[in-house]
PQR file of N, CA, C, O and H, with PARSE charges and radii, in Angstrom:
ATOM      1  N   UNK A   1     -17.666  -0.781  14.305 -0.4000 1.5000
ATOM      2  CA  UNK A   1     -16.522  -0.903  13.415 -0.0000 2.0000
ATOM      3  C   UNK A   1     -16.863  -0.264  12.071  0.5500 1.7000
ATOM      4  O   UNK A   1     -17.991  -0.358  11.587 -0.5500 1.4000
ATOM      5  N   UNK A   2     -15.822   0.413  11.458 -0.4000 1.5000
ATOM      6  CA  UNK A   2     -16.077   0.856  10.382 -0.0000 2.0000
ATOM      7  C   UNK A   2     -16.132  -0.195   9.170  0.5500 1.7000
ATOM      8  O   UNK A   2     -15.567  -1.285   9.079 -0.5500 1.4000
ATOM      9  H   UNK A   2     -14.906   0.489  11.851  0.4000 1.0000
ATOM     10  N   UNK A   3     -17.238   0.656   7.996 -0.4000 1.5000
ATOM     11  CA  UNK A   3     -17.049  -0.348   7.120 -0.0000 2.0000
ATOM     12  C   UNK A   3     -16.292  -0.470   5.949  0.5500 1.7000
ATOM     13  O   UNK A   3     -16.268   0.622   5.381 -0.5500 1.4000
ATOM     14  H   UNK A   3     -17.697   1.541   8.070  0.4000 1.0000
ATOM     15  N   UNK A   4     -15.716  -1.253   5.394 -0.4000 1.5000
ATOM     16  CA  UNK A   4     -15.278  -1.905   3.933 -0.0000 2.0000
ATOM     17  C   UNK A   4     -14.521  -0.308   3.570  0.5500 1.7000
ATOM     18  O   UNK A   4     -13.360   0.093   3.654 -0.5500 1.4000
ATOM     19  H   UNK A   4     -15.735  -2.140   5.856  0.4000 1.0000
ATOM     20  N   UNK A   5     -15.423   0.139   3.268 -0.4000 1.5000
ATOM     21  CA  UNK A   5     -15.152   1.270   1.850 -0.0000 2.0000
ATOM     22  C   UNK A   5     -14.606   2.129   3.185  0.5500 1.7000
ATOM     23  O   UNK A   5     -13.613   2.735   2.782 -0.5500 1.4000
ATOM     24  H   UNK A   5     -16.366  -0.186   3.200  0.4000 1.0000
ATOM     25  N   UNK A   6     -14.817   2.427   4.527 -0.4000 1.5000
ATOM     26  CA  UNK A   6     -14.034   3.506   5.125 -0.0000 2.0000
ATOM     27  C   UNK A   6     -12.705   3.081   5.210  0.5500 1.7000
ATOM     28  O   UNK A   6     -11.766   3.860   5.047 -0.5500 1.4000
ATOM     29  H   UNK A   6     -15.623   1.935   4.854  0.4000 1.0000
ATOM     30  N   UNK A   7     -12.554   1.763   5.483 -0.4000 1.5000
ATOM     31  CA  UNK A   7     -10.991   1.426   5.636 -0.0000 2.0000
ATOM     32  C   UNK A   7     -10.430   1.229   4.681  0.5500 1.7000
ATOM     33  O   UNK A   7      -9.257   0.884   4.827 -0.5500 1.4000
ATOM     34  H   UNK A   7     -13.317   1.130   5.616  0.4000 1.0000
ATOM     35  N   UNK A   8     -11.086   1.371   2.951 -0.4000 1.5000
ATOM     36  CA  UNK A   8     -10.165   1.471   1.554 -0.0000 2.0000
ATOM     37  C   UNK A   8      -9.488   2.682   1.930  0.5500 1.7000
ATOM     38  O   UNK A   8      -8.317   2.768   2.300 -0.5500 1.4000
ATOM     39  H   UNK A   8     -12.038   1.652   2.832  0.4000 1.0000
ATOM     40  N   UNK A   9     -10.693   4.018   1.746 -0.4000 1.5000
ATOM     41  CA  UNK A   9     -10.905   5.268   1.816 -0.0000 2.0000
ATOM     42  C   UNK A   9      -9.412   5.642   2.433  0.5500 1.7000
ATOM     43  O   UNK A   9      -8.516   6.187   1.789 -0.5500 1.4000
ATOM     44  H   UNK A   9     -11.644   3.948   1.445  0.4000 1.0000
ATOM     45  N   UNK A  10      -9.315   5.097   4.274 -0.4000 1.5000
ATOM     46  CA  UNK A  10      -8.444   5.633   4.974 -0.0000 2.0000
ATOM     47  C   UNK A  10      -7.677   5.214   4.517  0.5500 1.7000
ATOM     48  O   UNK A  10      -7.016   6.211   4.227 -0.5500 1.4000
ATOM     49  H   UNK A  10     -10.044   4.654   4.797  0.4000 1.0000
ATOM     50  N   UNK A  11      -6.858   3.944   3.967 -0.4000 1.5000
ATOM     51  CA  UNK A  11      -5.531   3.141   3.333 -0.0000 2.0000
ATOM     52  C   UNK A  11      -5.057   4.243   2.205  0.5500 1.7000
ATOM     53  O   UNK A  11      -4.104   4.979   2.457 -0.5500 1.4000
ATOM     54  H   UNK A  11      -7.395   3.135   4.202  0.4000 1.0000
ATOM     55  N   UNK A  12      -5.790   4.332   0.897 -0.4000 1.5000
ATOM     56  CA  UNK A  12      -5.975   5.403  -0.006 -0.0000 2.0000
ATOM     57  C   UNK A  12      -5.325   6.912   0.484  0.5500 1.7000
ATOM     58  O   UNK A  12      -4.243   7.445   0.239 -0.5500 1.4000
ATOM     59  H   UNK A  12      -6.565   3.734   0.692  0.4000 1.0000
ATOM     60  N   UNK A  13      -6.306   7.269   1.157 -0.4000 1.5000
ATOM     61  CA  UNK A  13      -5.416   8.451   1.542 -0.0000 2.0000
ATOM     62  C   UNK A  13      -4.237   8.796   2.599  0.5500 1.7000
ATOM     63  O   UNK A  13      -3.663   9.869   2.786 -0.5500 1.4000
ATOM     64  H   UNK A  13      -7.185   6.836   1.357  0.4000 1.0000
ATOM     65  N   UNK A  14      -4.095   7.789   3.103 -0.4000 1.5000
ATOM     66  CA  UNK A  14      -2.693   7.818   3.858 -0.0000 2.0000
ATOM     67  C   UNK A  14      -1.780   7.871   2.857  0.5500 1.7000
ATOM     68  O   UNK A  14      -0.845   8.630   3.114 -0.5500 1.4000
ATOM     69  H   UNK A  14      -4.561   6.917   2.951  0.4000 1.0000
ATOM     70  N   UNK A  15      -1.725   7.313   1.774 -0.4000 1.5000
ATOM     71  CA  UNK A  15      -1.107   6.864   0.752 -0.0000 2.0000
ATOM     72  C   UNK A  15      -0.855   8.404  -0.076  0.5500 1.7000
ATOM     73  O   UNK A  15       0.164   8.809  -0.635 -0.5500 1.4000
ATOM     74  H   UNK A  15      -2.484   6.697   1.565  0.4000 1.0000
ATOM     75  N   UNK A  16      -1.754   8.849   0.034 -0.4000 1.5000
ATOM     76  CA  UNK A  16      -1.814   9.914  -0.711 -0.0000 2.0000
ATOM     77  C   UNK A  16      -1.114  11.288  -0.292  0.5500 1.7000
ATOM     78  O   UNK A  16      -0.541  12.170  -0.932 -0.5500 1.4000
ATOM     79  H   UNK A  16      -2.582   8.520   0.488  0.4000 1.0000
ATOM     80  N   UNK A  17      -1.482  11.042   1.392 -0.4000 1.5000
ATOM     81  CA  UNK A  17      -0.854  12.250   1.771 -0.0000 2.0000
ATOM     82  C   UNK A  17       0.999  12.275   1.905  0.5500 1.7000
ATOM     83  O   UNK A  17       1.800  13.209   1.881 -0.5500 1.4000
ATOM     84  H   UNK A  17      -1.948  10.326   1.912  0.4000 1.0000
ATOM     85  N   UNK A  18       1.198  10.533   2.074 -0.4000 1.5000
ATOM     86  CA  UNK A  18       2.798  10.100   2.373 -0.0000 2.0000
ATOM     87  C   UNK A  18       3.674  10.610   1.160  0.5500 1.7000
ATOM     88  O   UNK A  18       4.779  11.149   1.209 -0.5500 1.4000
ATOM     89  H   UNK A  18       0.547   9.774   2.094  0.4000 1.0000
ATOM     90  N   UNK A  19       2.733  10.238  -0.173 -0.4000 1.5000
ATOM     91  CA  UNK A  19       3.404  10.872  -1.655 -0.0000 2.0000
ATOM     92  C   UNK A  19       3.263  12.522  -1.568  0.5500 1.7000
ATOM     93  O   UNK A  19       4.339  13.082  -1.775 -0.5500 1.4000
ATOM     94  H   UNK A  19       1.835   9.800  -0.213  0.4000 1.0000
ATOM     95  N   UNK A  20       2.291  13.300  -1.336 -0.4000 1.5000
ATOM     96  CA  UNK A  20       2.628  14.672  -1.187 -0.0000 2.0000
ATOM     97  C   UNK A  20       3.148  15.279  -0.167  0.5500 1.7000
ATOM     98  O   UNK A  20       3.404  16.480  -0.249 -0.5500 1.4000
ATOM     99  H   UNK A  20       1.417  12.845  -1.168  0.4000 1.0000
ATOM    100  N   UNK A  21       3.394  14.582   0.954 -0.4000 1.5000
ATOM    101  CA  UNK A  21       4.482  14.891   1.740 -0.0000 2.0000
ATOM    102  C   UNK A  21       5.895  14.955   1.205  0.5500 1.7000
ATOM    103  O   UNK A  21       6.773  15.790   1.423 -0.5500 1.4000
ATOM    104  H   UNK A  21       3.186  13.606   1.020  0.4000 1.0000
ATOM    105  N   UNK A  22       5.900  13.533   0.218 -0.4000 1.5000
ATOM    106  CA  UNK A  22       7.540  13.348  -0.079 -0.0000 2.0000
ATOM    107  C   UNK A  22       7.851  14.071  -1.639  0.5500 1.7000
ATOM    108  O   UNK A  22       8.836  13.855  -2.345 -0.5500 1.4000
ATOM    109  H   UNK A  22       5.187  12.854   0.040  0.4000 1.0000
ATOM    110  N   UNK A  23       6.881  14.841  -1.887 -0.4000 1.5000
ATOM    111  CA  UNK A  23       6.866  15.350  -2.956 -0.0000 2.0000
ATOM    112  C   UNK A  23       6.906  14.286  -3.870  0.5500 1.7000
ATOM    113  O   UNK A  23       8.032  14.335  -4.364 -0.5500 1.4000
ATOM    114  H   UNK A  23       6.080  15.016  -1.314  0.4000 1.0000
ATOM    115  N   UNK A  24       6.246  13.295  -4.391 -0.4000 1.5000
ATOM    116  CA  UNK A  24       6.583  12.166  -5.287 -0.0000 2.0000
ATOM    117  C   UNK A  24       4.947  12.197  -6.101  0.5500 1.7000
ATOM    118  O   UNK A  24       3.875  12.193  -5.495 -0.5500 1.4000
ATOM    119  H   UNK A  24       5.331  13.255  -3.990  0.4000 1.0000
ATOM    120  N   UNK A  25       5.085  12.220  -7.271 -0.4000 1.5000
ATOM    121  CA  UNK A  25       3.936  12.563  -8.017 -0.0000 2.0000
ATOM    122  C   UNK A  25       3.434  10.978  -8.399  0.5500 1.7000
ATOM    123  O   UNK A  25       4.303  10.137  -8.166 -0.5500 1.4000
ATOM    124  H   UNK A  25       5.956  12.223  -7.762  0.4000 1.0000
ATOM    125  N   UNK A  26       2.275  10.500  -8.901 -0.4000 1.5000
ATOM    126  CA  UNK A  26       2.078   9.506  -9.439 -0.0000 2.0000
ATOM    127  C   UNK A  26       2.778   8.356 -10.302  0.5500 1.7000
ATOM    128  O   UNK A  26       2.718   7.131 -10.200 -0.5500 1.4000
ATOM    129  H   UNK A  26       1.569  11.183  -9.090  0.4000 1.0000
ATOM    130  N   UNK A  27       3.408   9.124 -11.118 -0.4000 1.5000
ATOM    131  CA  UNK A  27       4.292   9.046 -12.535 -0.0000 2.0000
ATOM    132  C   UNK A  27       5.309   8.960 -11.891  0.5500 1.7000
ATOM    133  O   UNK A  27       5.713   7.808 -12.048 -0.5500 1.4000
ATOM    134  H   UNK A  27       3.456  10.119 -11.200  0.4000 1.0000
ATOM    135  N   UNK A  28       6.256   9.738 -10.974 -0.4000 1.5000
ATOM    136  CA  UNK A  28       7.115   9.050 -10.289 -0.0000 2.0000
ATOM    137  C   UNK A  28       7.448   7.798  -9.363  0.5500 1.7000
ATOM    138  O   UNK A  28       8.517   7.190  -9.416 -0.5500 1.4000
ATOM    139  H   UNK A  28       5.928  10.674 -10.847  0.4000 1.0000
ATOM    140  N   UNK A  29       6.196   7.436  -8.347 -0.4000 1.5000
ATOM    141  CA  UNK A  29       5.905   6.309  -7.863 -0.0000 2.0000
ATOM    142  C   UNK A  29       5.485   5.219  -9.117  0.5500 1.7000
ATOM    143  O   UNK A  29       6.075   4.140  -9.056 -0.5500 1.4000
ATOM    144  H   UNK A  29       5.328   7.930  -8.304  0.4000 1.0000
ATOM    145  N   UNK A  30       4.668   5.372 -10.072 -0.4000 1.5000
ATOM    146  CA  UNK A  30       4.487   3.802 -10.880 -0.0000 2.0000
ATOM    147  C   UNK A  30       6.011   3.813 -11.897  0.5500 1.7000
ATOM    148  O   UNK A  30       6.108   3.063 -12.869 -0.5500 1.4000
ATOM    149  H   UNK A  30       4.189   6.249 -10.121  0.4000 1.0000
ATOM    150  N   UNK A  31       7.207   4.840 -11.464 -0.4000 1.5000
ATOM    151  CA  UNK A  31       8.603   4.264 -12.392 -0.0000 2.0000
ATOM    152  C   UNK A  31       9.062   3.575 -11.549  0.5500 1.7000
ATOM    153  O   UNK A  31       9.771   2.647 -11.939 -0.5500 1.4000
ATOM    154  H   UNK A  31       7.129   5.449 -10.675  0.4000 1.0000
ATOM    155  N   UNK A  32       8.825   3.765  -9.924 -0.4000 1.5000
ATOM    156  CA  UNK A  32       9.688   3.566  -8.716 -0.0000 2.0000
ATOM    157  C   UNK A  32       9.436   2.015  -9.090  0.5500 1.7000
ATOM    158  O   UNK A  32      10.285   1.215  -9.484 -0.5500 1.4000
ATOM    159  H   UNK A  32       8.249   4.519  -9.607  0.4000 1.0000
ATOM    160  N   UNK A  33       8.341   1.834  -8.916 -0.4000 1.5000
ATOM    161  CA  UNK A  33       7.948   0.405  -8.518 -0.0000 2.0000
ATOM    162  C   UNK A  33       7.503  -0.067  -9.998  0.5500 1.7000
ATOM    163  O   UNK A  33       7.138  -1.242 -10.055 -0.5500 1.4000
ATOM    164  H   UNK A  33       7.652   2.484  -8.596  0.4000 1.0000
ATOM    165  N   UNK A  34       7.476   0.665 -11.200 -0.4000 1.5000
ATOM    166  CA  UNK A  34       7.459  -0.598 -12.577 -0.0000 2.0000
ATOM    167  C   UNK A  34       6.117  -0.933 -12.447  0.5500 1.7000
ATOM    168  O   UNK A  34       5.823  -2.118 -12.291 -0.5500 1.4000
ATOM    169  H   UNK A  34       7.773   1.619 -11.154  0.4000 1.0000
ATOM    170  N   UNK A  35       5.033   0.146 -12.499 -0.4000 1.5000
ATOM    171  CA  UNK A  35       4.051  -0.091 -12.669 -0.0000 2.0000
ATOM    172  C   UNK A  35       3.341   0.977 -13.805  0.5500 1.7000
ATOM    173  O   UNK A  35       4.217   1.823 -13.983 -0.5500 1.4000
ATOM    174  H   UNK A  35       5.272   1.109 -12.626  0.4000 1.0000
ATOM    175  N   UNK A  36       2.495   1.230 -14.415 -0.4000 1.5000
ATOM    176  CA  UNK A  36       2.072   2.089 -14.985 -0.0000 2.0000
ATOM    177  C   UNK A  36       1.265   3.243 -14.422  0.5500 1.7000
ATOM    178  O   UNK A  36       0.671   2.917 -13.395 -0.5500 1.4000
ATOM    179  H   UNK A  36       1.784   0.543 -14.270  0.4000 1.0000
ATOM    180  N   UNK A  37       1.062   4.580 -14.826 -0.4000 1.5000
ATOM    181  CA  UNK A  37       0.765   5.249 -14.066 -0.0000 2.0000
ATOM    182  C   UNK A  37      -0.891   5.889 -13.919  0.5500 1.7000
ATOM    183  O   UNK A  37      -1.302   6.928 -13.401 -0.5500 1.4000
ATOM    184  H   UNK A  37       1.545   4.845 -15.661  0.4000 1.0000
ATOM    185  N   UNK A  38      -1.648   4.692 -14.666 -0.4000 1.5000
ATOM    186  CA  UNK A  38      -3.042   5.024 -15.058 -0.0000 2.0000
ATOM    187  C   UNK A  38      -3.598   4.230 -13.706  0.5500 1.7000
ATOM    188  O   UNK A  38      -4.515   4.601 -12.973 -0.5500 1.4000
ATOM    189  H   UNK A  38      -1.315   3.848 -15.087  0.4000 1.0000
ATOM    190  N   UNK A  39      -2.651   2.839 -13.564 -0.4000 1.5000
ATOM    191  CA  UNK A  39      -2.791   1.785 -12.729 -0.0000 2.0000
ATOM    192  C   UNK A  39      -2.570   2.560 -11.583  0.5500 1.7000
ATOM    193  O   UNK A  39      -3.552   3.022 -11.002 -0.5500 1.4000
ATOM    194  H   UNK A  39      -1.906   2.537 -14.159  0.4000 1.0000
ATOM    195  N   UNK A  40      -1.467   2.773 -11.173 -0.4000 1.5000
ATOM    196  CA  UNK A  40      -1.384   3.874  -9.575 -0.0000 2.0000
ATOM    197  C   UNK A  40      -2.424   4.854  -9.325  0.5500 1.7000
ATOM    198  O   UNK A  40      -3.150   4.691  -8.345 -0.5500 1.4000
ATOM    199  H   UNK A  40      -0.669   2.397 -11.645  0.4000 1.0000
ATOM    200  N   UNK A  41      -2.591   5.897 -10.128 -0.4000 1.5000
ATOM    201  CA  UNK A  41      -4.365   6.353 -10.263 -0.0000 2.0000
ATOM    202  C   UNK A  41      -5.372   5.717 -10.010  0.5500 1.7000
ATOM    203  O   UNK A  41      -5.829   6.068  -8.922 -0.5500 1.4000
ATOM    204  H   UNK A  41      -2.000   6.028 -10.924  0.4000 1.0000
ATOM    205  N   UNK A  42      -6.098   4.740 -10.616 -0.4000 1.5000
ATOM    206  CA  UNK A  42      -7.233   3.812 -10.354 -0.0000 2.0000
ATOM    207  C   UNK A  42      -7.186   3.162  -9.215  0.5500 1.7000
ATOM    208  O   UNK A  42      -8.139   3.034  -8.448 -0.5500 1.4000
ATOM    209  H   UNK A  42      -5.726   4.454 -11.500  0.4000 1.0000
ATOM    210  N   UNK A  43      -5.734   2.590  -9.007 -0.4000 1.5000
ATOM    211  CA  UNK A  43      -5.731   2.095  -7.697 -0.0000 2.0000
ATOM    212  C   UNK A  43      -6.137   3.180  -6.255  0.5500 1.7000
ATOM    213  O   UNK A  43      -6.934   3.016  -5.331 -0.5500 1.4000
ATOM    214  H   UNK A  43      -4.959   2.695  -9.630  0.4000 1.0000
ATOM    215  N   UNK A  44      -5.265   4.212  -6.558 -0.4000 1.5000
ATOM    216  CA  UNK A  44      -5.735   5.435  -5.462 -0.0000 2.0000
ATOM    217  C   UNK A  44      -7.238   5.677  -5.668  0.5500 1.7000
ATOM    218  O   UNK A  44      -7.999   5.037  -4.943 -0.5500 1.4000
ATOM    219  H   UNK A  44      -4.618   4.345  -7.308  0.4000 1.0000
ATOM    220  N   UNK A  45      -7.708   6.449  -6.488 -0.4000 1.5000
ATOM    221  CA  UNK A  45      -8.869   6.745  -6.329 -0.0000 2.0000
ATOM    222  C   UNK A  45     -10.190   5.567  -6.084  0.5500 1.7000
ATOM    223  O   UNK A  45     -11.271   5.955  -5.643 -0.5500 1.4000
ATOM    224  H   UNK A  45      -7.090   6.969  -7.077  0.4000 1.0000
ATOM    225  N   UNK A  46     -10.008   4.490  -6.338 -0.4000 1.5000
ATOM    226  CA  UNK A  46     -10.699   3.587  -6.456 -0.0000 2.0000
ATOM    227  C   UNK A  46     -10.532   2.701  -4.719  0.5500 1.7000
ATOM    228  O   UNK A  46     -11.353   1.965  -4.171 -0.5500 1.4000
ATOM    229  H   UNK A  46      -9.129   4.174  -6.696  0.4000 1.0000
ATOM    230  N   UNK A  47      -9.363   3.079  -4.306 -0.4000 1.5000
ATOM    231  CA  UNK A  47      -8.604   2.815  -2.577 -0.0000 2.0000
ATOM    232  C   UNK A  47      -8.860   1.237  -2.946  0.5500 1.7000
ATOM    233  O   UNK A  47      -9.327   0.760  -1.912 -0.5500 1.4000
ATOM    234  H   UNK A  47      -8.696   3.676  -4.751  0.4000 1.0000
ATOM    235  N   UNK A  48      -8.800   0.518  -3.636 -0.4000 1.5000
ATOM    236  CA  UNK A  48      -8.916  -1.031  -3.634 -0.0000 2.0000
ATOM    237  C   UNK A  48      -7.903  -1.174  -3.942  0.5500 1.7000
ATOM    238  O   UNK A  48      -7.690  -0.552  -4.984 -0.5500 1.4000
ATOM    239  H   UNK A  48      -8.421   0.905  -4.476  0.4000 1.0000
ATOM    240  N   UNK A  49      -6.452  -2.082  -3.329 -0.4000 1.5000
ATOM    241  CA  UNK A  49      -5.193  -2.423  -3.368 -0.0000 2.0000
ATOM    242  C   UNK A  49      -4.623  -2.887  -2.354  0.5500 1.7000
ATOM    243  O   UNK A  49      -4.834  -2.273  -1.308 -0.5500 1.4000
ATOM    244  H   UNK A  49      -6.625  -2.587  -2.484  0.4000 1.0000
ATOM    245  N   UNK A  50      -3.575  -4.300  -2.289 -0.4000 1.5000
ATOM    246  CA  UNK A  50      -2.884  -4.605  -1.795 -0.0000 2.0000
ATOM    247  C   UNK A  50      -2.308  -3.775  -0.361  0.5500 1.7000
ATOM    248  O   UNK A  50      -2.035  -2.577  -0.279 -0.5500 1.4000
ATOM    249  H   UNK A  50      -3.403  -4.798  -3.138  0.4000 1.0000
ATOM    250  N   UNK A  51      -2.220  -4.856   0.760 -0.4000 1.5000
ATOM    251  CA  UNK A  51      -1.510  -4.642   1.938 -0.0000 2.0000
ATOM    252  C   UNK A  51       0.149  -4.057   1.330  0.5500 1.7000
ATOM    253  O   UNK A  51       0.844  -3.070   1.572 -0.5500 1.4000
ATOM    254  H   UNK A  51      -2.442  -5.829   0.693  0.4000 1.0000
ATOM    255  N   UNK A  52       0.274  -5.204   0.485 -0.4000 1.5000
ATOM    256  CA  UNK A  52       1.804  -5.595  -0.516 -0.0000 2.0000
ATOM    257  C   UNK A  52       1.722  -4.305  -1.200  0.5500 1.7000
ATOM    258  O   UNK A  52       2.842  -3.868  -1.464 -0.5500 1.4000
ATOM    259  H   UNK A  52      -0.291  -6.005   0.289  0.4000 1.0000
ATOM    260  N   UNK A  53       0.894  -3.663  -1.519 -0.4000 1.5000
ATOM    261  CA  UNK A  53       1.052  -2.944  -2.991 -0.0000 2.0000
ATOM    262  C   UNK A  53       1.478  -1.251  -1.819  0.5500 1.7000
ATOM    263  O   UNK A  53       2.457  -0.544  -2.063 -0.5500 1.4000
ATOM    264  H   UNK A  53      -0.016  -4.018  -1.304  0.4000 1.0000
ATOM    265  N   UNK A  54       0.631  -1.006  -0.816 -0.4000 1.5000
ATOM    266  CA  UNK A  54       1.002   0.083   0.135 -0.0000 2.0000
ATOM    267  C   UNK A  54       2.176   0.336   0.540  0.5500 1.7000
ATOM    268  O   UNK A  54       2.773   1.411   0.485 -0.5500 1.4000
ATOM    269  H   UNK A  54      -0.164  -1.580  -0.618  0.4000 1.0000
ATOM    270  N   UNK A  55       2.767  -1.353   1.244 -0.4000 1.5000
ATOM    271  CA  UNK A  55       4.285  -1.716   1.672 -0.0000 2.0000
ATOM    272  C   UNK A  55       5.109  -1.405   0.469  0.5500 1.7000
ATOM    273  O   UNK A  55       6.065  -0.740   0.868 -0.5500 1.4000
ATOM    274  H   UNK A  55       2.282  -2.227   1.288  0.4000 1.0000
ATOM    275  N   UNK A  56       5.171  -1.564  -0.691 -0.4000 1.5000
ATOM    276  CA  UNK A  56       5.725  -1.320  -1.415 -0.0000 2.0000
ATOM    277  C   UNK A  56       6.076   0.175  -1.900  0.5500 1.7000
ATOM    278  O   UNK A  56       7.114   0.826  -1.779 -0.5500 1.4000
ATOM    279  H   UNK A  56       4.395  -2.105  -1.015  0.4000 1.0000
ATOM    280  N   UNK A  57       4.917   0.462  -2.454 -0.4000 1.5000
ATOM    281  CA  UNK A  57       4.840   2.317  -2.282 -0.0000 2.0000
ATOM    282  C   UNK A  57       5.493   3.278  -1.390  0.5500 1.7000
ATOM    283  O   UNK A  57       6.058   4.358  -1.567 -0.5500 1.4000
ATOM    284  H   UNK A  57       4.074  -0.067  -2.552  0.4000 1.0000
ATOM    285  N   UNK A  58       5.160   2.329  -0.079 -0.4000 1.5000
ATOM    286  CA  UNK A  58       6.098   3.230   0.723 -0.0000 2.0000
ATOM    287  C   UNK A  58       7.601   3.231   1.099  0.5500 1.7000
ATOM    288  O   UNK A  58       8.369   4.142   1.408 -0.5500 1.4000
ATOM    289  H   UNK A  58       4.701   1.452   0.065  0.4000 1.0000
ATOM    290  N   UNK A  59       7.780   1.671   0.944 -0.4000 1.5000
ATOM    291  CA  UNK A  59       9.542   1.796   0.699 -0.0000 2.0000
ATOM    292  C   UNK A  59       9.834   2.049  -0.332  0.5500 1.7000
ATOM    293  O   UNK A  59      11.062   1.994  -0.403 -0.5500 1.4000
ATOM    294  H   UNK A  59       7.157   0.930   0.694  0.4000 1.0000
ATOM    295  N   UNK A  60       9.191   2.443  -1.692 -0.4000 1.5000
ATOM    296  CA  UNK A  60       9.606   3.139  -3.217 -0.0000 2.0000
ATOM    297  C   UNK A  60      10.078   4.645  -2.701  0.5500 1.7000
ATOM    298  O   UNK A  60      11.027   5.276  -3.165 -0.5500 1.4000
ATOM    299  H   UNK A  60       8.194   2.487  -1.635  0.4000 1.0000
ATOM    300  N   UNK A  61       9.185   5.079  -1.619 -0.4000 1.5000
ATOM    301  CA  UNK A  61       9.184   6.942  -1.375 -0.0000 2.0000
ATOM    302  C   UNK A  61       9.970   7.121  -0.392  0.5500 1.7000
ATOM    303  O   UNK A  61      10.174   8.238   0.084 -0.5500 1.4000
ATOM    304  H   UNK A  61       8.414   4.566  -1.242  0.4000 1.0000
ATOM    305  N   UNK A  62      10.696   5.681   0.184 -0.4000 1.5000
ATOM    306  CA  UNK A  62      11.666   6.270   1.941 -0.0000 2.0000
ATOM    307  C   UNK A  62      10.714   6.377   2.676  0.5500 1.7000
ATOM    308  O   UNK A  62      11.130   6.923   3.698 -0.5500 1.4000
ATOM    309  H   UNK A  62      10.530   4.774  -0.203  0.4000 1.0000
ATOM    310  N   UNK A  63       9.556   6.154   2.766 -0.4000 1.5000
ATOM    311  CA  UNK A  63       8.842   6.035   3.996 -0.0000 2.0000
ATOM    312  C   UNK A  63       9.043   4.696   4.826  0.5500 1.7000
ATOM    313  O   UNK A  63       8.399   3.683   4.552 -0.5500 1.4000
ATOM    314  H   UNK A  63       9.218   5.711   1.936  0.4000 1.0000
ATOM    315  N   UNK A  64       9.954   4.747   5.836 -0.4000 1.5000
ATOM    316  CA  UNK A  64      10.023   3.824   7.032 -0.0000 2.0000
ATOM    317  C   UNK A  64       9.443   3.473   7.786  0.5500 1.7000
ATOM    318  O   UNK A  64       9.507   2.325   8.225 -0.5500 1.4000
ATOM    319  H   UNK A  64      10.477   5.570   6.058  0.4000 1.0000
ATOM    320  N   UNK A  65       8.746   4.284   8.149 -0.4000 1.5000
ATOM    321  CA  UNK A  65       7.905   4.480   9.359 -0.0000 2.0000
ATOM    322  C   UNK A  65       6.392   5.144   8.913  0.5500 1.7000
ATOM    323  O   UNK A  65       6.415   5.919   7.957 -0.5500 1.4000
ATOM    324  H   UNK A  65       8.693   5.217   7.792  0.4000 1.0000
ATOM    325  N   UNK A  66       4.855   4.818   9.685 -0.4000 1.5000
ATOM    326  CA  UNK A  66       3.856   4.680   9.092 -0.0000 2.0000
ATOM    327  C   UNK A  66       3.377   5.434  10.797  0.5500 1.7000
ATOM    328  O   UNK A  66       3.796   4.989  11.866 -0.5500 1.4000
ATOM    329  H   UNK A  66       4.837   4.188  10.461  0.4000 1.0000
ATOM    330  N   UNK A  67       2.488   6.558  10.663 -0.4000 1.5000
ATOM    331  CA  UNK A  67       2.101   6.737  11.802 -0.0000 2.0000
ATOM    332  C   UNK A  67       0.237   6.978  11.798  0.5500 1.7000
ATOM    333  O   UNK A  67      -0.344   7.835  11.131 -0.5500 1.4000
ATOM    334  H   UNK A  67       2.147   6.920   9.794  0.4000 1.0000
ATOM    335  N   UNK A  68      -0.212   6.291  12.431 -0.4000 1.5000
ATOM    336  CA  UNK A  68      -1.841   5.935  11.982 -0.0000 2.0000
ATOM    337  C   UNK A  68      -2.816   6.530  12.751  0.5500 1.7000
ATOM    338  O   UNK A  68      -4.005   6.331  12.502 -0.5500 1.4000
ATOM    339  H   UNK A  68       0.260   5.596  12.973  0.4000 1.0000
TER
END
């Protein structure tokens, strides 16, 4: 099984690629969801964040559907 930091890593960049898919920049996702946009940064690069905080992100961008 993979460890800890691979399954931030993979959460993180799913995340990452769903926003440059939908064309949605940082600064646009932390207005979506009323967060700040230093916080959406740290959170990405750092991949430590909420099940809640992903689910959220992705119904902020129209992402419905999650393919893994």
């Amino acid at each position: 099984m993979a460890e800890q930091n691979e399954w931030e890593s993979k959460a993180a960049n799913l995340l990452k690629a769903e926003l440059k898919r939908a064309g949605i920049t940082y600064a646009e996702l932390a207005e979506r969801i009323g967060e700040k946009e230093v916080n959406i940064r740290n959170k990405l690069s750092r991949g430590k964040f909420s099940a809640a905080f992903l689910i959220q992100s992705l119904v902020a961008i129209g992402q419905n559907e999650l393919r893994l």
